[in-house]
Amino acid sequence: MSDTLRPTDSQSPQPVQPLLARIKRRSFFMYAGATAGATALALAGCSKDETTPSSAATNVSFGTGDASVLNYAYALEQLEAAFYAKVAALTTSPLLAAEVPYFAKLATHEAIHRDFLRTAINRDFGGTIIPDLTPKFDSIDFTKRVKAATDTKLGILDAAKAFEDLGVAAYNGAAKLFKGSVYLGIAGQIVSVEARHAAYVRDLITPGSFATNEGTDVLGFDRQLTPTAVFAIAQTFVEQKLDASTIGQ
Amino acid sequence: MKLISILDHLAAAPATAAPAPRRALLAQLGRAAVAALPLGAALPAAAAPADTSYDAVTQLLQLERTQVALYTQALAATGLIPAAQTADFQRLLAHQTQHAALFLKALQDAGAIVPALPRFDFSGKHGVATNPELFPNVLTNYDAFLALAQQLEDLSVRLYQTQSINISDSQLLRAALRIHAVEAQHSAHIRGLRKGRGAVVQNWPSEEDTAIVRPAAAQALTTAATGGEENGVQYVTPGVPIPFASLLLISTNTAIHDPALAEAFDEPVSSAAAQAALNLFV
């Protein structure tokens, strides 16, 4: 494991090293166990003793070029992974029994995407990685499966749908921002899995609501959103200020 | 080329004999190369698809036409699709019809040769009654139909992954990527329908799925739909893996082997493998 990491470490400036070291611990917890691992992940995501997360007021800027687009994807995967890790760690879940193991799968998939992007960015664009984001899920009621009409907070399925739809639209919109096609390929391998998640969650909320268009979209084409539009939605779920202005420049 | 203008025209009948303006698609292709390509849906067996922009668009057109034909025939087959799911398959048909229309229009606008609409035969008999039946009961048995539909949608996700990048026109490329995600939703939904009927299958390709059994002569479909999906190592530069699977000690350590690693990434399919599968139905 350390053999694989060493080249990346040597290319990276100092601040990156603690991040990489933490991947190993976090990954071990994530993949080695089932429920216990998910709990550990959730705790790791919240703990303040391992790293110095950006304070709430900090702006997160994404730099330019392909590194910025990868970091953009990484930011969204961080949010998704943190959300599903929190769902997976619930001791009393409002989800149906059949849904619980599936949401554990979603948690694992998103954690894999997050770790994959972090590893890829650190290897190919050492020193550009954005800090760990601090999730802000106070608009989500984790005791509700789906929100009632009178609820002001999202239920778990509502939030999952929002995250997955947002992820698909973000990847679709980011395609034109990549300078080289190599990253387009790998983004394509991830976005279709996000779309599968979206269809799964949508069908849970309303059977047969997969791939439906809400609002103005065209039949048979999933949405695409610019980074600015995506962050306008994602900002609700993050403490730090996300700055989309340079992504893909 | 404005994407929205294409989309506006999707539902309209194909253009009349008036020549359409030249588009970026053709500019990238070279007129002579297009004119030299043979008519017909399937590429000649001897010539492996070369993954030019024209080949990409025509192959995606054949894929969409195949799915349009399957859903059209299935919706027309009395008693096949339960009433509760009719709307689902009407939506699938509507989406695939839009996709086929997009690629047809792109070829027409470029002045390129449009392959003739093939005659589809989902039994695998290629229209010859004495040929062996490779896909029995797909238009009479709902489970058999769903299994075939799932494999074609899975193939679809993978082929868009492969061919989108080969489309030289950037607007058309972005449209193809948006279709790619829709095909993934289709696949996930059909997998969900099969799961609801007791099949051991997840909403994404997984090594935990029970394999769909096909005769050897129909294996090309299974290969194109899910062959290689078990891959757990991801590359960005060919031959240079992102040090990810080894970092996590998953793919090499069976003690903590996790199928989620392969599930988290869909895999592209070679255009040749996809063509072999598509050729089963014409």
PDB file of C-alpha atoms in Angstrom, chain A residues 61-63 66-78 117 121 125 127-131 133 231 247:
ATOM      1  CA  SER A  61     -11.807  27.836  -5.009  1.00  0.00           C
ATOM      2  CA  PHE A  62     -11.226  25.162  -7.568  1.00  0.00           C
ATOM      3  CA  GLY A  63      -8.382  26.501  -9.671  1.00  0.00           C
ATOM      4  CA  ASP A  66      -8.801  19.741 -15.861  1.00  0.00           C
ATOM      5  CA  ALA A  67      -7.738  19.764 -12.210  1.00  0.00           C
ATOM      6  CA  SER A  68     -10.583  22.154 -11.446  1.00  0.00           C
ATOM      7  CA  VAL A  69     -13.141  19.956 -13.171  1.00  0.00           C
ATOM      8  CA  LEU A  70     -11.920  16.864 -11.334  1.00  0.00           C
ATOM      9  CA  ASN A  71     -12.015  18.772  -8.049  1.00  0.00           C
ATOM     10  CA  TYR A  72     -15.532  19.884  -8.900  1.00  0.00           C
ATOM     11  CA  ALA A  73     -16.574  16.254  -9.297  1.00  0.00           C
ATOM     12  CA  TYR A  74     -14.662  15.413  -6.134  1.00  0.00           C
ATOM     13  CA  ALA A  75     -16.594  18.068  -4.189  1.00  0.00           C
ATOM     14  CA  LEU A  76     -19.920  16.578  -5.253  1.00  0.00           C
ATOM     15  CA  GLU A  77     -18.788  13.029  -4.495  1.00  0.00           C
ATOM     16  CA  GLN A  78     -17.679  14.181  -1.045  1.00  0.00           C
ATOM     17  CA  LEU A 117     -11.093  11.080  -7.583  1.00  0.00           C
ATOM     18  CA  ILE A 121      -6.173  14.283  -8.503  1.00  0.00           C
ATOM     19  CA  PHE A 125      -2.417  17.276 -10.245  1.00  0.00           C
ATOM     20  CA  GLY A 127      -1.142  20.058  -4.691  1.00  0.00           C
ATOM     21  CA  THR A 128      -4.429  21.140  -6.276  1.00  0.00           C
ATOM     22  CA  ILE A 129      -6.780  19.022  -4.189  1.00  0.00           C
ATOM     23  CA  ILE A 130      -9.550  20.963  -2.483  1.00  0.00           C
ATOM     24  CA  PRO A 131      -9.934  20.586   1.275  1.00  0.00           C
ATOM     25  CA  LEU A 133     -15.819  19.909   2.772  1.00  0.00           C
ATOM     26  CA  PHE A 231     -23.266  25.021  -6.679  1.00  0.00           C
ATOM     27  CA  ILE A 247     -13.904  25.789 -13.009  1.00  0.00           C
TER      28      ILE A 247
END
